[in-house]
Short mmCIF file of C-alpha atoms in Angstrom, two decimals:
data_model
loop_
_atom_site.label_atom_id
_atom_site.label_comp_id
_atom_site.label_asym_id
_atom_site.label_seq_id
_atom_site.Cartn_x
_atom_site.Cartn_y
_atom_site.Cartn_z
CA MET A 143 -31.93 74.01 8.85
CA LEU A 144 -33.96 73.17 12.07
CA TYR A 145 -37.74 72.67 11.27
CA ARG A 146 -38.53 75.34 13.77
CA SER A 147 -36.20 77.75 12.25
CA ALA A 148 -37.91 77.38 8.85
CA LEU A 149 -41.17 78.26 10.22
CA ASN A 150 -39.38 81.30 12.25
CA LYS A 151 -37.83 82.47 8.94
CA ALA A 152 -41.13 82.26 7.06
CA ILE A 153 -43.01 84.43 9.89
CA ASP A 154 -40.07 86.85 9.98
CA GLU A 155 -39.68 87.61 6.14
CA SER A 156 -43.44 88.00 5.98
CA MET A 157 -43.69 90.31 8.82
CA GLU A 158 -40.88 92.29 7.33
CA ALA A 159 -42.41 92.35 4.00
CA ASP A 160 -45.85 93.27 5.03
CA SER A 161 -46.71 95.52 8.08
CA SER A 162 -50.27 93.77 8.03
CA VAL A 163 -48.63 90.57 9.40
CA VAL A 164 -49.33 89.96 12.95
CA ILE A 165 -48.90 86.91 15.19
CA LEU A 166 -50.78 86.18 18.42
CA GLY A 167 -50.84 83.31 20.89
CA GLU A 168 -49.88 81.99 24.26
CA ASP A 169 -46.15 82.87 24.99
CA VAL A 170 -45.52 83.89 21.23
CA GLY A 171 -43.98 87.11 22.48
CA ARG A 172 -41.40 87.56 25.19
CA TYR A 173 -40.97 83.76 25.53
CA GLY A 174 -40.49 83.16 22.01
CA GLY A 175 -43.10 80.53 21.60
CA SER A 176 -43.62 76.96 23.50
CA TYR A 177 -41.63 75.58 20.48
CA ARG A 178 -39.24 78.53 19.92
CA VAL A 179 -40.92 79.27 16.48
CA SER A 180 -41.50 82.98 17.34
CA GLU A 181 -38.03 83.39 19.10
CA GLY A 182 -36.75 86.91 18.36
CA LEU A 183 -39.69 88.27 16.73
CA PHE A 184 -41.06 90.11 19.87
CA SER A 185 -37.94 92.43 20.17
CA LYS A 186 -37.74 93.11 16.40
CA TYR A 187 -41.64 93.94 15.80
CA GLY A 188 -42.85 94.83 19.18
CA GLU A 189 -45.85 94.05 21.18
CA LYS A 190 -48.26 95.42 18.90
CA ARG A 191 -47.40 92.92 15.99
CA VAL A 192 -46.25 90.01 18.18
CA ILE A 193 -48.98 89.51 20.74
CA ASP A 194 -49.10 87.62 23.96
CA THR A 195 -52.51 86.36 24.74
CA PRO A 196 -54.39 84.88 27.66
CA ILE A 197 -54.79 81.14 27.83
CA ALA A 198 -58.07 81.38 25.60
CA GLU A 199 -58.10 79.54 22.31
CA LEU A 200 -61.50 80.65 21.27
CA SER A 201 -60.52 84.24 21.84
CA ILE A 202 -57.23 83.93 20.02
CA VAL A 203 -58.94 82.77 16.84
CA GLY A 204 -61.96 85.09 17.35
CA ASN A 205 -59.89 88.08 17.73
CA ALA A 206 -57.64 86.84 14.80
CA ILE A 207 -60.63 86.47 12.53
CA GLY A 208 -61.88 90.08 13.58
CA MET A 209 -58.27 91.32 12.64
CA ALA A 210 -58.45 89.69 9.31
CA ILE A 211 -61.61 91.15 8.39
CA ALA A 212 -60.37 94.63 9.37
CA GLY A 213 -57.34 94.08 6.74
CA LEU A 214 -54.52 92.34 8.76
CA ARG A 215 -52.93 89.11 8.02
CA PRO A 216 -52.95 87.31 11.40
CA ILE A 217 -51.19 84.09 12.35
CA ALA A 218 -52.86 82.58 15.48
CA GLU A 219 -50.68 79.95 17.12
CA ILE A 220 -52.44 77.34 19.09
CA MET A 221 -50.12 75.68 21.51
CA THR A 222 -51.43 72.12 20.59
CA ALA A 223 -54.06 70.71 18.21
CA ASN A 224 -55.78 69.38 21.20
CA PHE A 225 -56.42 72.84 22.46
CA SER A 226 -57.90 73.82 19.10
CA LEU A 227 -61.25 72.12 20.34
CA LEU A 228 -61.92 75.14 22.34
CA ALA A 229 -61.57 77.39 19.23
CA MET A 230 -63.72 75.00 16.84
CA ASP A 231 -66.68 77.37 16.72
CA GLN A 232 -64.41 80.26 15.51
CA ILE A 233 -62.49 78.17 13.09
CA ILE A 234 -65.67 76.14 11.71
CA ASN A 235 -68.50 78.50 12.00
CA HIS A 236 -66.94 81.73 11.16
CA ALA A 237 -63.56 81.54 9.39
CA ALA A 238 -64.58 78.77 7.18
CA LYS A 239 -67.94 80.22 6.34
CA PHE A 240 -67.54 84.07 6.09
CA ARG A 241 -66.53 84.33 2.36
CA TYR A 242 -69.33 81.99 1.38
CA MET A 243 -72.01 83.96 3.61
CA SER A 244 -71.06 87.13 2.29
CA GLY A 245 -71.09 86.28 -1.40
CA GLY A 246 -67.31 86.58 -1.74
CA LYS A 247 -67.55 90.07 -0.40
CA MET A 248 -65.42 89.25 2.75
CA THR A 249 -62.08 87.52 2.77
CA ILE A 250 -60.33 85.82 5.77
CA PRO A 251 -56.57 85.92 5.35
CA LEU A 252 -55.99 84.03 8.51
CA THR A 253 -53.61 81.28 9.42
CA VAL A 254 -53.91 79.07 12.33
CA ARG A 255 -50.75 77.10 13.20
CA MET A 256 -50.76 74.39 15.47
CA PRO A 257 -48.63 71.18 16.35
CA GLY A 258 -50.24 67.82 16.89
CA GLY A 259 -49.48 64.34 17.14
CA VAL A 260 -47.73 61.84 19.61
CA SER A 261 -44.56 63.40 21.38
CA ARG A 262 -43.12 61.67 24.36
CA GLN A 263 -45.37 60.90 27.29
CA LEU A 264 -47.75 63.92 27.19
CA ALA A 265 -50.54 61.45 27.58
CA ALA A 266 -54.20 61.45 26.21
CA GLN A 267 -54.98 65.15 26.41
CA HIS A 268 -51.96 66.55 24.58
CA SER A 269 -51.18 63.84 21.89
CA GLU A 270 -54.10 63.78 19.45
CA ASN A 271 -54.19 64.30 15.66
CA TYR A 272 -57.25 66.26 14.55
CA GLU A 273 -56.49 66.70 10.98
CA THR A 274 -59.51 64.70 9.84
CA LEU A 275 -61.77 67.01 11.63
CA PHE A 276 -60.37 70.08 9.81
CA SER A 277 -60.08 68.39 6.41
CA SER A 278 -63.66 67.62 6.52
CA ILE A 279 -64.69 71.20 6.64
CA PRO A 280 -65.49 73.07 3.41
CA GLY A 281 -64.08 76.50 3.38
CA LEU A 282 -60.84 75.64 5.00
CA ILE A 283 -57.40 75.01 3.38
CA VAL A 284 -55.38 72.30 5.61
CA LEU A 285 -51.67 71.97 5.01
CA ALA A 286 -49.36 69.54 6.99
CA ALA A 287 -45.65 70.44 6.95
CA SER A 288 -43.06 67.52 7.47
CA ASN A 289 -40.03 69.15 6.42
CA ALA A 290 -38.06 72.40 6.60
CA SER A 291 -38.58 73.44 2.81
CA TYR A 292 -42.37 72.78 2.97
CA ALA A 293 -42.54 74.47 6.68
CA TYR A 294 -40.92 77.52 4.88
CA TYR A 295 -42.51 77.77 1.66
CA GLY A 296 -46.05 76.39 2.93
CA LEU A 297 -46.28 78.66 5.77
CA LYS A 298 -45.36 81.82 3.60
CA TRP A 299 -48.07 80.98 1.06
CA ALA A 300 -50.59 80.45 3.81
CA ILE A 301 -49.94 83.82 5.41
CA PHE A 302 -50.49 85.63 2.08
CA SER A 303 -53.47 83.59 1.17
CA ASN A 304 -56.73 85.35 1.38
CA ASP A 305 -58.64 82.20 2.69
CA PRO A 306 -58.33 80.55 6.19
CA VAL A 307 -55.58 78.08 6.48
CA VAL A 308 -54.98 75.35 9.13
CA PHE A 309 -51.38 74.86 9.17
CA LEU A 310 -50.27 71.62 10.89
CA GLU A 311 -47.12 70.87 12.51
CA HIS A 312 -45.70 68.18 14.62
CA GLU A 313 -44.24 68.43 18.02
CA LEU A 314 -41.36 65.98 17.33
CA LEU A 315 -40.40 67.79 14.26
CA TYR A 316 -39.43 71.09 15.91
CA PRO A 317 -35.78 70.12 16.67
CA MET A 318 -35.08 68.08 13.66
CA ASP A 319 -32.23 69.35 11.51
CA MET A 320 -33.36 68.94 7.99
CA GLU A 321 -32.16 69.58 4.52
CA PHE A 322 -33.43 72.84 3.21
CA ARG A 323 -34.29 72.89 -0.57
CA GLU A 324 -35.01 75.88 -2.52
CA ILE A 325 -38.22 75.56 -4.44
CA LYS A 326 -39.08 77.47 -7.37
CA ASN A 327 -42.62 77.63 -8.51
CA PHE A 328 -43.72 76.41 -5.09
CA ASP A 329 -47.29 74.72 -5.33
CA PRO A 330 -48.80 74.23 -1.73
CA PHE A 331 -51.07 71.56 -2.98
CA LYS A 332 -48.73 69.39 -4.70
CA ALA A 333 -47.69 66.08 -2.98
CA GLU A 334 -43.92 65.07 -2.99
CA ILE A 335 -42.70 62.05 -4.21
CA VAL A 336 -40.12 61.35 -1.56
CA LYS A 337 -38.86 58.04 -2.97
CA GLU A 338 -39.62 56.53 -6.32
CA GLY A 339 -40.30 52.65 -6.34
CA LYS A 340 -42.12 50.17 -8.36
CA ASP A 341 -43.58 47.65 -6.28
CA VAL A 342 -45.94 49.62 -3.69
CA THR A 343 -47.08 53.10 -3.06
CA ILE A 344 -46.88 54.18 0.54
CA ILE A 345 -48.76 57.29 1.29
CA THR A 346 -48.16 59.41 4.53
CA TYR A 347 -47.74 62.81 5.94
CA LEU A 348 -46.13 64.72 8.93
CA LYS A 349 -43.94 62.88 11.26
CA MET A 350 -44.94 59.51 9.73
CA ARG A 351 -42.69 60.29 6.64
CA TYR A 352 -39.71 59.56 8.53
CA ASP A 353 -40.92 56.32 10.08
CA VAL A 354 -41.99 55.22 6.47
CA ILE A 355 -38.42 56.08 4.98
CA GLU A 356 -36.87 53.91 7.79
CA ALA A 357 -39.40 51.06 7.08
CA ALA A 358 -38.68 51.40 3.42
CA LYS A 359 -34.96 50.61 3.96
CA GLU A 360 -35.89 47.31 5.48
CA LEU A 361 -38.46 46.66 2.81
CA GLU A 362 -35.81 46.91 0.36
CA LYS A 363 -33.75 44.24 1.89
CA ALA A 364 -36.94 41.91 1.62
CA GLY A 365 -37.11 42.64 -2.28
CA ILE A 366 -39.83 45.40 -1.98
CA ASN A 367 -38.88 48.58 -3.73
CA ALA A 368 -41.60 51.11 -2.21
CA GLU A 369 -42.69 54.49 -3.76
CA ILE A 370 -43.18 57.02 -0.89
CA ILE A 371 -45.56 60.02 -1.23
CA ASP A 372 -45.78 62.86 1.35
CA LEU A 373 -49.35 64.60 0.75
CA ASN A 374 -48.13 67.92 2.18
CA SER A 375 -51.90 69.15 1.63
CA LEU A 376 -54.70 67.33 3.12
CA ARG A 377 -57.38 69.57 1.74
CA PRO A 378 -57.29 69.79 -1.19
CA LEU A 379 -55.94 66.39 -1.60
CA ASP A 380 -53.52 65.88 -4.55
CA ILE A 381 -55.27 62.64 -5.75
CA GLU A 382 -53.51 62.94 -9.27
CA THR A 383 -50.12 62.27 -7.84
CA ILE A 384 -51.34 59.58 -5.70
CA ALA A 385 -53.35 57.85 -8.74
CA ASN A 386 -50.61 58.06 -10.92
CA SER A 387 -48.29 56.15 -8.55
CA VAL A 388 -50.98 53.45 -7.56
CA LYS A 389 -51.53 52.73 -11.31
CA LYS A 390 -47.89 52.23 -11.52
CA THR A 391 -47.19 50.17 -8.65
CA LYS A 392 -50.74 48.34 -8.52
CA LYS A 393 -50.65 48.48 -4.63
CA ALA A 394 -51.27 51.08 -1.90
CA VAL A 395 -50.45 51.49 1.77
CA ILE A 396 -51.61 54.48 3.79
CA VAL A 397 -49.54 55.21 6.87
CA GLU A 398 -51.07 57.76 9.47
CA GLU A 399 -50.43 58.34 13.26
CA ASP A 400 -54.15 59.39 13.66
CA HIS A 401 -56.64 56.67 14.79
CA LYS A 402 -57.85 54.13 12.28
CA THR A 403 -61.46 54.59 12.59
CA GLY A 404 -62.69 57.84 10.85
CA GLY A 405 -59.07 58.95 10.24
CA MET A 406 -57.31 60.74 7.22
CA GLY A 407 -56.51 57.28 5.88
CA ALA A 408 -60.27 56.44 5.42
CA GLU A 409 -60.61 59.44 3.07
CA ILE A 410 -57.37 58.85 1.03
CA LEU A 411 -58.60 55.10 0.60
CA ALA A 412 -62.04 56.20 -0.52
CA GLN A 413 -60.68 58.48 -3.28
CA ILE A 414 -58.04 55.63 -4.21
CA THR A 415 -60.92 53.39 -4.73
CA GLU A 416 -62.85 55.77 -6.79
CA LYS A 417 -59.73 56.39 -9.14
CA CYS A 418 -57.78 53.31 -9.25
CA PHE A 419 -60.25 50.38 -8.21
CA TYR A 420 -59.59 48.24 -11.37
CA ASP A 421 -55.79 48.82 -11.19
CA LEU A 422 -55.34 47.47 -7.73
CA ASP A 423 -53.84 44.06 -7.30
CA ALA A 424 -54.75 43.95 -3.55
CA PRO A 425 -57.09 45.80 -1.14
CA VAL A 426 -55.49 48.88 0.17
CA LEU A 427 -53.59 48.56 3.56
CA ARG A 428 -54.32 51.14 6.11
CA ILE A 429 -51.37 51.33 9.00
CA ALA A 430 -52.85 53.75 11.64
CA GLY A 431 -53.08 54.40 15.28
CA GLU A 432 -55.08 52.09 17.65
CA ASP A 433 -58.50 53.31 18.52
CA VAL A 434 -57.63 54.39 22.10
CA PRO A 435 -56.88 57.60 23.89
CA ILE A 436 -53.11 57.90 23.88
CA PRO A 437 -51.52 56.29 26.89
CA TYR A 438 -48.85 58.02 29.21
CA ASN A 439 -46.99 54.75 29.79
CA ARG A 440 -43.95 54.91 26.93
CA LYS A 441 -44.49 51.26 26.08
CA LEU A 442 -48.20 51.58 25.68
CA GLU A 443 -47.62 54.87 23.77
CA LEU A 444 -45.46 53.15 21.16
CA ALA A 445 -47.94 50.22 21.01
CA SER A 446 -50.72 52.73 20.09
CA ILE A 447 -48.90 54.25 17.03
CA PRO A 448 -47.21 53.06 13.81
CA THR A 449 -43.36 52.66 14.27
CA PRO A 450 -40.83 51.66 11.51
CA GLU A 451 -40.97 48.01 12.76
CA LYS A 452 -44.93 47.84 12.82
CA ILE A 453 -44.95 49.09 9.38
CA VAL A 454 -42.66 46.71 7.95
CA LYS A 455 -44.41 43.74 9.81
CA LYS A 456 -47.78 44.78 8.63
CA ILE A 457 -46.62 45.25 5.02
CA LEU A 458 -44.98 41.87 4.90
CA GLU A 459 -48.23 40.28 6.39
CA TRP A 460 -50.37 41.95 4.10
CA LYS A 461 -48.12 40.84 1.00
CA ALA A 462 -48.32 37.17 2.09
CA GLU A 463 -51.99 37.27 2.82
CA ASN A 464 -52.80 38.54 -0.49
CA GLY A 465 -50.19 36.57 -2.53
CA ILE A 466 -48.39 39.83 -4.03
#
């Protein structure tokens, strides 16, 4: 199943099951969405439930919060995570706080969907990862869908949650054809062990999942059997699954596309240190994006983020430096 089809299926089934579910955003209606995620929904549900909006992210999220307070279950689509900066006041200062400021009398059943990450020559203003910003905000749930199954089950769970969910996608995943697995007793906060291994735990999420899988094949040739964990949920973090793996392999590597300084990996590293310090045979290795705005030039763009080749090289260097 295409990644974008899994998202479309989740929205379609949710709208069919519950008339309070609506979607709003730029080009989500007649055009079918910038990445075709809402394709076919406008003709099926009409303009009152599939709402084209002006290019005004603050207004999209603000209106969605009002809808949620009034009893609807809105899905606000932001065209790219980069544009979510314009809606930060609504997301952080309103959606995340209303339940707490009302003493639990007010719920905000809101899903804010957005893709982020480095695509292909979209340059600095369209290539950022802002998961660290969202994951640092109390009151928000932050999910990161890297595959069709989690995209489907995770988004349906988010839509029917009574708390605000930031649902992160990646632009390069939309056209990917992926295996779709049926999941019983779905837990949105459970990390996935993508591959079992015994020599090192590699923790990752979103598009980096696939770069890590490619890297693991090369590491296998070098005699390193890596265990791969896809986080799925960034807030809350499934530290139990991570810690159990690290206590087994004694070594941890974090691979993220985000910038290294202050990136998601820094928080993961901190929690590993708190839980597993005396189990580690070597310092935790972070493989992340460079601390630069993403360049437009393709060679420089690739140089600014982890690739399978870089992941293999850095892990082999780290292994040699630490005698492990």
